[in-house]
């Protein structure tokens, strides 16, 4: 059986219409559904040629946030809109008023003024973009040409529409910002476990070829979750050179010494053991302890006098499984300003998602950080995009550590616009639930 999936081609993405740029445009309809991607979300990727040639493998990061954070984000955006839209109106209003005054003047000239009978076209002297002119240098005979008047009318109509649009948006932003019980906008929701079985058709082919089991139940593997709202961005990055799947299984060293062994040692018959005869060990120890009034360590004294020690019968006992941790390091070396801007957005997006936000109840509470779904993908030669199941699947993760190094080579070098020539991003992710054997069977 061929190891290259064939059931879904990249061209099939056209069924949903163009969705995204770069590597995102290669995803099949089922991949888009699997990743819960929406048309209005921001797609970020590095490098620009991701999904092509040597960059035919990539990691996809999608994240989910709480309903409270979704509502808080809506409130914050409304507050920003109130400020920025007000600034836009401060610029648009004077421009609109100027155009309105000029339009009124031009309209009067069109209605009541006509060029004189002896008007000579070559005497026209232009005044601005709307062809204000005079005859023989006489400003009293100034008028607007019809084409200039029509252009001015169109400009005024556009300005009026823009001012109306800004006022409408500003009104809505003010209403949203003043709402006391803000409700999160409707988005596609899903819990921590619901994405486990949500796999594209091409990925299912890979599962069959590798003998990876399908999940049939979630009993015993559910966890409490509150991050169910899809965030507003999707991030695709190249596959780094180092990928490690490590696990820690906890055992504890426990003593199973024979119950009552200490009593037996203290009260037993030790005839023939170091000349003690039939004397009880307790009496011997008491004799030793009475010397100089020393408070002897009873257990140590027993061992010393008898030459015997209690067998601790030590055994390692299972304690539990620690959630897996994954470290990713990405090196960004943008080739142009577009990539530099993309890198800045990617870093800020990860930092933002890793931190909590202030809840809307006066800052007394925090909204939890995002939870991440992370998948490895490969673009095959036939254009099919499928998860690379030769690499382990990951459960939902928290971003527990993030480090940005703007001088990874020890040199502070920037482009003329100030963007770093090279940036290193290191992130630590931790799965939110430890694995069980059934997870391993399913490719984790």
Short mmCIF file of C-alpha atoms in Angstrom, two decimals:
data_model
loop_
_atom_site.label_atom_id
_atom_site.label_comp_id
_atom_site.label_asym_id
_atom_site.label_seq_id
_atom_site.Cartn_x
_atom_site.Cartn_y
_atom_site.Cartn_z
CA UNK A 1 0.00 0.00 0.00
CA UNK A 2 1.34 3.43 -0.88
CA UNK A 3 2.31 5.60 2.06
CA UNK A 4 1.08 8.71 0.22
CA UNK A 5 -2.58 9.57 0.90
CA UNK A 6 -4.64 9.94 -2.24
CA UNK A 7 -8.24 10.51 -1.17
CA UNK A 8 -8.02 14.28 -0.81
CA UNK A 9 -6.21 16.66 -3.13
CA UNK A 10 -5.19 20.22 -2.43
CA UNK A 11 -7.38 21.39 -5.29
CA UNK A 12 -10.42 20.18 -3.38
CA UNK A 13 -10.06 23.23 -1.16
CA UNK A 14 -11.82 25.20 -3.89
CA UNK A 15 -15.06 23.60 -2.73
CA UNK A 16 -15.04 26.04 0.17
CA UNK A 17 -13.58 28.85 -1.87
CA UNK A 18 -10.16 30.36 -1.16
CA UNK A 19 -9.35 30.09 2.52
CA UNK A 20 -6.19 31.87 3.54
CA UNK A 21 -2.81 32.46 2.01
CA UNK A 22 0.30 30.38 1.55
CA UNK A 23 0.20 26.97 3.17
CA UNK A 24 -3.37 27.56 4.37
CA UNK A 25 -4.58 27.55 0.78
CA UNK A 26 -3.30 23.97 0.44
CA UNK A 27 -5.56 22.59 3.15
CA UNK A 28 -8.45 20.41 2.07
CA UNK A 29 -12.06 21.13 3.09
CA UNK A 30 -11.88 18.42 5.73
CA UNK A 31 -8.65 19.90 7.12
CA UNK A 32 -10.30 23.31 7.39
CA UNK A 33 -13.18 21.71 9.28
CA UNK A 34 -10.75 19.77 11.47
CA UNK A 35 -8.85 22.95 12.35
CA UNK A 36 -12.11 24.83 12.84
CA UNK A 37 -10.85 27.63 10.60
CA UNK A 38 -13.09 30.56 9.74
CA UNK A 39 -12.89 32.99 6.82
CA UNK A 40 -12.54 36.03 9.09
CA UNK A 41 -9.61 34.71 11.12
CA UNK A 42 -6.00 35.79 10.75
CA UNK A 43 -3.63 33.25 9.22
CA UNK A 44 0.04 33.63 10.16
CA UNK A 45 2.92 31.58 8.77
CA UNK A 46 6.69 31.50 8.46
CA UNK A 47 8.44 31.31 6.06
CA UNK A 48 6.50 32.67 3.09
CA UNK A 49 7.26 29.53 1.06
CA UNK A 50 5.98 27.22 3.80
CA UNK A 51 4.48 24.07 2.28
CA UNK A 52 6.83 24.09 -0.70
CA UNK A 53 10.13 22.32 -1.49
CA UNK A 54 12.21 21.83 1.66
CA UNK A 55 9.46 23.38 3.77
CA UNK A 56 6.95 20.64 2.95
CA UNK A 57 6.46 19.81 6.64
CA UNK A 58 5.00 22.23 9.13
CA UNK A 59 3.40 22.57 12.57
CA UNK A 60 -0.08 24.01 12.91
CA UNK A 61 -1.02 25.80 16.13
CA UNK A 62 -4.68 26.50 16.82
CA UNK A 63 -5.88 27.75 20.16
CA UNK A 64 -9.05 28.03 22.20
CA UNK A 65 -10.00 30.52 24.89
CA UNK A 66 -12.65 30.81 27.58
CA UNK A 67 -16.04 32.38 27.04
CA UNK A 68 -15.04 35.07 29.52
CA UNK A 69 -11.93 35.94 27.50
CA UNK A 70 -14.01 36.06 24.32
CA UNK A 71 -16.33 38.59 25.96
CA UNK A 72 -13.42 40.56 27.46
CA UNK A 73 -11.71 40.70 24.07
CA UNK A 74 -14.90 42.08 22.54
CA UNK A 75 -15.03 44.76 25.26
CA UNK A 76 -11.37 45.70 24.79
CA UNK A 77 -11.82 45.99 21.03
CA UNK A 78 -14.86 48.19 21.53
CA UNK A 79 -12.87 50.47 23.83
CA UNK A 80 -10.12 50.73 21.21
CA UNK A 81 -12.66 51.43 18.49
CA UNK A 82 -14.12 54.31 20.50
CA UNK A 83 -10.69 55.94 20.53
CA UNK A 84 -9.54 55.16 16.98
CA UNK A 85 -12.89 55.91 15.34
CA UNK A 86 -13.01 59.21 17.19
CA UNK A 87 -9.57 60.02 15.80
CA UNK A 88 -10.69 59.08 12.29
CA UNK A 89 -13.73 61.32 12.62
CA UNK A 90 -11.54 64.20 13.77
CA UNK A 91 -9.81 63.92 10.40
CA UNK A 92 -12.84 63.06 8.27
CA UNK A 93 -15.18 65.80 9.57
CA UNK A 94 -13.06 68.83 8.53
CA UNK A 95 -12.34 67.22 5.17
CA UNK A 96 -16.03 66.55 4.66
CA UNK A 97 -16.95 70.10 5.67
CA UNK A 98 -14.38 71.51 3.26
CA UNK A 99 -15.73 69.39 0.42
CA UNK A 100 -19.31 70.37 1.31
CA UNK A 101 -18.45 74.08 1.18
CA UNK A 102 -16.62 73.69 -2.11
CA UNK A 103 -19.49 71.66 -3.54
CA UNK A 104 -21.98 74.37 -2.53
CA UNK A 105 -19.86 77.03 -4.23
CA UNK A 106 -19.48 74.94 -7.37
CA UNK A 107 -23.20 74.21 -7.47
CA UNK A 108 -23.97 77.91 -7.37
CA UNK A 109 -21.63 78.55 -10.28
CA UNK A 110 -23.15 75.70 -12.29
CA UNK A 111 -26.68 77.00 -11.69
CA UNK A 112 -26.19 80.75 -12.02
CA UNK A 113 -22.94 81.39 -13.85
CA UNK A 114 -22.05 80.63 -17.45
CA UNK A 115 -18.91 81.54 -19.32
CA UNK A 116 -19.14 84.81 -21.33
CA UNK A 117 -19.76 84.80 -25.05
CA UNK A 118 -16.16 85.83 -25.75
CA UNK A 119 -14.80 82.95 -23.57
CA UNK A 120 -11.60 81.45 -25.04
CA UNK A 121 -10.69 78.00 -23.76
CA UNK A 122 -6.97 78.68 -23.82
CA UNK A 123 -7.48 81.45 -21.25
CA UNK A 124 -8.50 78.93 -18.59
CA UNK A 125 -6.31 79.00 -15.51
CA UNK A 126 -6.82 75.98 -13.22
CA UNK A 127 -7.44 76.31 -9.49
CA UNK A 128 -7.04 72.92 -7.83
CA UNK A 129 -8.31 69.49 -8.81
CA UNK A 130 -11.81 70.60 -9.72
CA UNK A 131 -10.83 72.98 -12.55
CA UNK A 132 -11.83 76.33 -11.12
CA UNK A 133 -11.00 78.81 -13.92
CA UNK A 134 -11.19 82.48 -14.86
CA UNK A 135 -11.63 84.35 -18.11
CA UNK A 136 -8.79 86.68 -19.06
CA UNK A 137 -7.58 86.61 -15.48
CA UNK A 138 -10.88 87.99 -14.11
CA UNK A 139 -11.73 86.07 -10.88
CA UNK A 140 -15.27 87.38 -11.00
CA UNK A 141 -15.92 85.13 -13.97
CA UNK A 142 -14.54 82.00 -12.25
CA UNK A 143 -16.58 78.88 -12.75
CA UNK A 144 -16.32 75.06 -12.43
CA UNK A 145 -16.33 72.83 -15.47
CA UNK A 146 -18.99 70.11 -15.55
CA UNK A 147 -16.37 67.36 -15.24
CA UNK A 148 -14.86 69.09 -12.26
CA UNK A 149 -18.26 69.53 -10.67
CA UNK A 150 -19.09 65.82 -11.17
CA UNK A 151 -15.77 64.81 -9.61
CA UNK A 152 -16.39 67.10 -6.68
CA UNK A 153 -19.89 65.67 -6.22
CA UNK A 154 -18.50 62.12 -6.18
CA UNK A 155 -15.82 63.09 -3.65
CA UNK A 156 -18.42 64.70 -1.38
CA UNK A 157 -20.69 61.63 -1.61
CA UNK A 158 -17.77 59.38 -0.69
CA UNK A 159 -16.79 61.61 2.23
CA UNK A 160 -20.38 61.74 3.52
CA UNK A 161 -20.64 57.95 3.32
CA UNK A 162 -17.35 57.51 5.20
CA UNK A 163 -18.42 59.91 7.95
CA UNK A 164 -21.74 58.09 8.27
CA UNK A 165 -19.96 54.74 8.43
CA UNK A 166 -17.55 55.98 11.10
CA UNK A 167 -20.40 57.46 13.15
CA UNK A 168 -22.37 54.19 12.92
CA UNK A 169 -19.36 52.15 14.03
CA UNK A 170 -18.58 54.61 16.82
CA UNK A 171 -22.15 54.38 18.10
CA UNK A 172 -21.95 50.58 18.12
CA UNK A 173 -18.55 50.64 19.83
CA UNK A 174 -19.87 52.95 22.55
CA UNK A 175 -22.86 50.68 23.12
CA UNK A 176 -20.63 47.60 23.35
CA UNK A 177 -18.14 49.29 25.66
CA UNK A 178 -20.93 50.37 28.03
CA UNK A 179 -22.65 46.97 28.28
CA UNK A 180 -22.41 45.69 31.85
CA UNK A 181 -23.19 42.03 31.11
CA UNK A 182 -21.26 41.43 27.94
CA UNK A 183 -21.96 38.13 26.21
CA UNK A 184 -19.26 36.42 24.23
CA UNK A 185 -19.84 36.48 20.46
CA UNK A 186 -21.14 33.27 18.96
CA UNK A 187 -18.30 31.03 17.80
CA UNK A 188 -17.72 27.37 17.13
CA UNK A 189 -17.18 25.68 20.50
CA UNK A 190 -15.61 22.38 21.37
CA UNK A 191 -14.19 20.78 24.47
CA UNK A 192 -10.75 19.40 25.24
CA UNK A 193 -11.54 15.93 23.95
CA UNK A 194 -13.80 16.63 21.01
CA UNK A 195 -10.93 17.24 18.59
CA UNK A 196 -9.42 13.81 19.28
CA UNK A 197 -11.63 12.04 16.75
CA UNK A 198 -11.90 15.08 14.50
CA UNK A 199 -9.47 13.99 11.78
CA UNK A 200 -9.35 14.69 8.06
CA UNK A 201 -9.93 11.94 5.52
CA UNK A 202 -6.29 11.92 4.40
CA UNK A 203 -5.19 11.52 8.01
CA UNK A 204 -7.50 8.54 8.45
CA UNK A 205 -5.65 6.86 5.57
CA UNK A 206 -2.38 7.39 7.43
CA UNK A 207 -3.88 5.95 10.61
CA UNK A 208 -4.87 2.77 8.82
CA UNK A 209 -1.45 2.33 7.22
CA UNK A 210 0.37 2.77 10.53
CA UNK A 211 -2.02 0.62 12.53
CA UNK A 212 -3.11 3.50 14.75
CA UNK A 213 -6.33 2.69 16.58
CA UNK A 214 -9.46 4.81 16.42
CA UNK A 215 -10.85 6.06 19.70
CA UNK A 216 -14.11 4.37 20.61
CA UNK A 217 -14.72 5.88 24.06
CA UNK A 218 -13.40 8.59 26.35
CA UNK A 219 -14.21 6.91 29.65
CA UNK A 220 -11.67 7.85 32.29
CA UNK A 221 -9.93 10.37 30.03
CA UNK A 222 -12.16 13.40 30.33
CA UNK A 223 -10.95 16.51 32.09
CA UNK A 224 -12.60 19.69 33.30
CA UNK A 225 -12.27 22.34 30.63
CA UNK A 226 -13.35 25.91 30.04
CA UNK A 227 -11.42 26.84 26.89
CA UNK A 228 -14.02 26.10 24.22
CA UNK A 229 -14.05 29.24 22.02
CA UNK A 230 -11.87 29.32 18.91
CA UNK A 231 -9.34 32.14 18.99
CA UNK A 232 -9.01 34.58 16.11
CA UNK A 233 -5.74 33.35 14.59
CA UNK A 234 -4.10 30.23 13.14
CA UNK A 235 -0.30 29.88 13.12
CA UNK A 236 1.73 27.61 10.83
CA UNK A 237 5.51 27.29 11.28
CA UNK A 238 8.20 25.17 9.66
CA UNK A 239 9.15 21.90 11.32
CA UNK A 240 12.18 22.57 13.58
CA UNK A 241 15.28 20.39 13.47
CA UNK A 242 14.77 19.00 16.99
CA UNK A 243 11.61 17.15 17.95
CA UNK A 244 11.55 15.08 21.15
CA UNK A 245 8.70 13.00 22.56
CA UNK A 246 9.54 12.29 26.21
CA UNK A 247 7.44 10.88 29.02
CA UNK A 248 7.89 10.54 32.77
CA UNK A 249 6.26 7.69 34.68
CA UNK A 250 6.39 8.08 38.45
CA UNK A 251 7.34 5.30 40.88
CA UNK A 252 7.88 5.55 44.63
CA UNK A 253 10.28 3.48 46.79
CA UNK A 254 8.07 1.87 49.47
CA UNK A 255 9.07 -0.38 52.39
CA UNK A 256 7.03 -3.54 52.95
CA UNK A 257 8.90 -4.73 56.05
CA UNK A 258 7.24 -7.53 58.02
CA UNK A 259 4.64 -6.21 60.42
CA UNK A 260 5.84 -6.62 64.03
CA UNK A 261 9.47 -7.18 63.05
CA UNK A 262 10.66 -4.58 65.55
CA UNK A 263 8.71 -6.26 68.36
CA UNK A 264 10.16 -9.64 67.43
CA UNK A 265 13.63 -8.17 67.52
CA UNK A 266 13.07 -6.60 70.92
CA UNK A 267 11.35 -9.52 72.60
CA UNK A 268 12.70 -12.56 70.81
CA UNK A 269 15.00 -15.28 72.08
CA UNK A 270 18.49 -14.53 70.73
CA UNK A 271 20.25 -17.51 72.30
CA UNK A 272 23.68 -17.86 70.76
CA UNK A 273 23.63 -14.47 69.08
CA UNK A 274 26.72 -12.60 70.20
CA UNK A 275 26.55 -14.23 73.65
CA UNK A 276 23.27 -12.59 74.65
CA UNK A 277 21.80 -15.93 75.68
CA UNK A 278 18.15 -15.82 76.70
CA UNK A 279 18.17 -12.18 77.66
CA UNK A 280 15.66 -9.96 76.05
CA UNK A 281 17.11 -7.30 73.77
CA UNK A 282 15.17 -4.55 75.49
CA UNK A 283 17.07 -5.13 78.70
CA UNK A 284 20.39 -5.04 76.89
CA UNK A 285 19.54 -1.77 75.28
CA UNK A 286 18.40 -0.36 78.61
CA UNK A 287 21.75 -1.31 80.09
CA UNK A 288 23.56 0.44 77.26
CA UNK A 289 21.37 3.51 77.55
CA UNK A 290 22.03 3.79 81.28
CA UNK A 291 25.73 4.28 80.68
CA UNK A 292 26.44 7.90 81.29
CA UNK A 293 22.76 8.70 80.96
CA UNK A 294 23.00 8.57 77.16
CA UNK A 295 19.65 8.41 75.34
CA UNK A 296 20.56 5.67 72.89
CA UNK A 297 18.87 5.38 69.50
CA UNK A 298 16.82 2.27 70.10
CA UNK A 299 16.82 0.98 66.51
CA UNK A 300 20.53 1.63 66.00
CA UNK A 301 21.27 0.00 69.36
CA UNK A 302 19.29 -3.09 68.43
CA UNK A 303 21.21 -3.43 65.19
CA UNK A 304 24.56 -2.95 66.92
CA UNK A 305 23.93 -5.34 69.78
CA UNK A 306 22.32 -8.15 67.81
CA UNK A 307 24.10 -7.74 64.49
CA UNK A 308 20.67 -7.94 62.90
CA UNK A 309 18.69 -5.39 60.89
CA UNK A 310 15.06 -5.51 59.83
CA UNK A 311 14.67 -6.39 56.16
CA UNK A 312 12.87 -3.32 54.69
CA UNK A 313 11.60 -5.32 51.71
CA UNK A 314 11.79 -2.21 49.49
CA UNK A 315 9.76 -2.13 46.28
CA UNK A 316 9.01 0.47 43.61
CA UNK A 317 5.29 1.15 43.38
CA UNK A 318 3.50 2.98 40.59
CA UNK A 319 2.46 6.52 41.48
CA UNK A 320 1.25 8.06 38.22
CA UNK A 321 2.19 9.57 34.86
CA UNK A 322 3.42 13.10 34.45
CA UNK A 323 1.96 15.10 31.55
CA UNK A 324 4.34 15.31 28.61
CA UNK A 325 6.28 18.45 27.85
CA UNK A 326 7.35 19.61 24.38
CA UNK A 327 10.00 22.21 23.59
CA UNK A 328 10.05 23.97 20.23
CA UNK A 329 12.72 26.40 19.05
CA UNK A 330 12.18 28.42 15.88
CA UNK A 331 14.74 30.64 14.20
CA UNK A 332 13.28 33.53 12.22
CA UNK A 333 15.42 35.23 9.57
CA UNK A 334 12.99 37.37 7.54
CA UNK A 335 14.00 38.08 3.94
CA UNK A 336 11.86 41.19 3.49
CA UNK A 337 9.62 43.60 5.38
CA UNK A 338 6.53 41.45 4.83
CA UNK A 339 8.16 38.49 6.60
CA UNK A 340 9.50 40.77 9.34
CA UNK A 341 5.98 42.02 10.06
CA UNK A 342 4.68 38.43 10.00
CA UNK A 343 7.34 37.32 12.50
CA UNK A 344 6.42 40.18 14.84
CA UNK A 345 2.74 39.22 14.67
CA UNK A 346 3.53 35.53 15.31
CA UNK A 347 5.65 36.25 18.39
CA UNK A 348 3.09 38.66 19.81
CA UNK A 349 0.28 36.15 19.17
CA UNK A 350 2.05 33.39 21.13
CA UNK A 351 2.95 35.73 24.00
CA UNK A 352 -0.61 37.02 24.12
CA UNK A 353 -2.15 33.53 24.13
CA UNK A 354 0.20 32.35 26.90
CA UNK A 355 -0.94 35.01 29.36
CA UNK A 356 -4.23 35.51 31.22
CA UNK A 357 -6.36 38.60 30.72
CA UNK A 358 -8.24 40.76 33.18
CA UNK A 359 -11.85 39.68 33.58
CA UNK A 360 -14.48 42.32 32.96
CA UNK A 361 -15.60 42.39 36.63
CA UNK A 362 -13.29 45.24 37.60
CA UNK A 363 -10.10 43.20 37.38
CA UNK A 364 -10.78 41.09 40.48
CA UNK A 365 -10.48 37.91 38.41
CA UNK A 366 -8.38 36.65 35.52
CA UNK A 367 -9.49 34.85 32.38
CA UNK A 368 -7.37 31.73 31.84
CA UNK A 369 -4.76 31.61 29.06
CA UNK A 370 -5.47 29.82 25.78
CA UNK A 371 -5.24 26.06 25.29
CA UNK A 372 -3.40 24.84 22.19
CA UNK A 373 -4.06 22.11 19.67
CA UNK A 374 -0.82 21.24 17.89
CA UNK A 375 -0.53 19.07 14.78
CA UNK A 376 2.34 18.02 12.52
CA UNK A 377 1.52 18.21 8.81
CA UNK A 378 3.19 17.13 5.58
CA UNK A 379 2.52 18.28 2.02
CA UNK A 380 2.94 15.27 -0.26
CA UNK A 381 4.13 15.35 -3.86
CA UNK A 382 0.58 14.83 -5.15
CA UNK A 383 -0.61 17.97 -3.33
CA UNK A 384 -2.34 16.16 -0.46
CA UNK A 385 -1.92 17.69 2.99
CA UNK A 386 -2.18 15.22 5.86
CA UNK A 387 -1.04 14.92 9.44
CA UNK A 388 2.35 13.27 9.78
CA UNK A 389 1.45 10.42 12.07
CA UNK A 390 4.99 9.03 12.06
CA UNK A 391 5.46 11.78 14.63
CA UNK A 392 3.41 11.52 17.79
CA UNK A 393 0.08 13.29 18.09
CA UNK A 394 -0.30 15.83 20.87
CA UNK A 395 -3.22 16.35 23.22
CA UNK A 396 -4.35 19.81 24.21
CA UNK A 397 -1.49 21.81 25.69
CA UNK A 398 -0.77 24.89 27.75
CA UNK A 399 2.04 27.22 26.75
CA UNK A 400 4.04 27.14 29.98
CA UNK A 401 7.18 28.96 28.87
CA UNK A 402 8.14 31.37 26.10
CA UNK A 403 11.48 33.05 25.45
CA UNK A 404 12.26 35.53 22.66
CA UNK A 405 15.91 36.19 21.82
CA UNK A 406 16.40 39.14 19.47
CA UNK A 407 20.18 38.66 19.39
CA UNK A 408 20.64 34.86 19.03
CA UNK A 409 24.05 35.32 17.40
CA UNK A 410 25.25 37.69 20.08
CA UNK A 411 25.01 40.63 17.69
CA UNK A 412 22.37 43.35 17.73
CA UNK A 413 21.63 43.62 14.01
CA UNK A 414 18.51 45.16 12.52
CA UNK A 415 17.15 46.15 9.13
CA UNK A 416 16.77 49.87 8.28
CA UNK A 417 13.20 49.83 9.65
CA UNK A 418 14.42 48.50 13.02
CA UNK A 419 13.20 44.90 12.67
CA UNK A 420 15.70 42.25 13.90
CA UNK A 421 17.76 40.44 11.27
CA UNK A 422 17.32 37.21 13.22
CA UNK A 423 15.05 36.22 16.12
CA UNK A 424 14.92 32.99 18.12
CA UNK A 425 11.65 31.83 19.69
CA UNK A 426 11.67 29.01 22.27
CA UNK A 427 8.42 27.67 23.69
CA UNK A 428 7.57 24.98 26.23
CA UNK A 429 4.19 23.28 25.93
CA UNK A 430 2.72 20.89 28.52
CA UNK A 431 -0.15 18.51 27.82
CA UNK A 432 -3.12 19.16 30.07
CA UNK A 433 -3.79 15.48 30.78
CA UNK A 434 -1.36 12.57 31.32
CA UNK A 435 -1.41 9.70 28.83
CA UNK A 436 -2.84 6.23 29.35
CA UNK A 437 -2.12 3.11 27.29
CA UNK A 438 -5.15 3.70 25.08
CA UNK A 439 -3.69 7.08 24.08
CA UNK A 440 -0.49 5.38 22.88
CA UNK A 441 -2.57 2.99 20.76
CA UNK A 442 -4.20 6.04 19.20
CA UNK A 443 -0.89 7.62 18.17
CA UNK A 444 -0.03 9.87 21.12
#
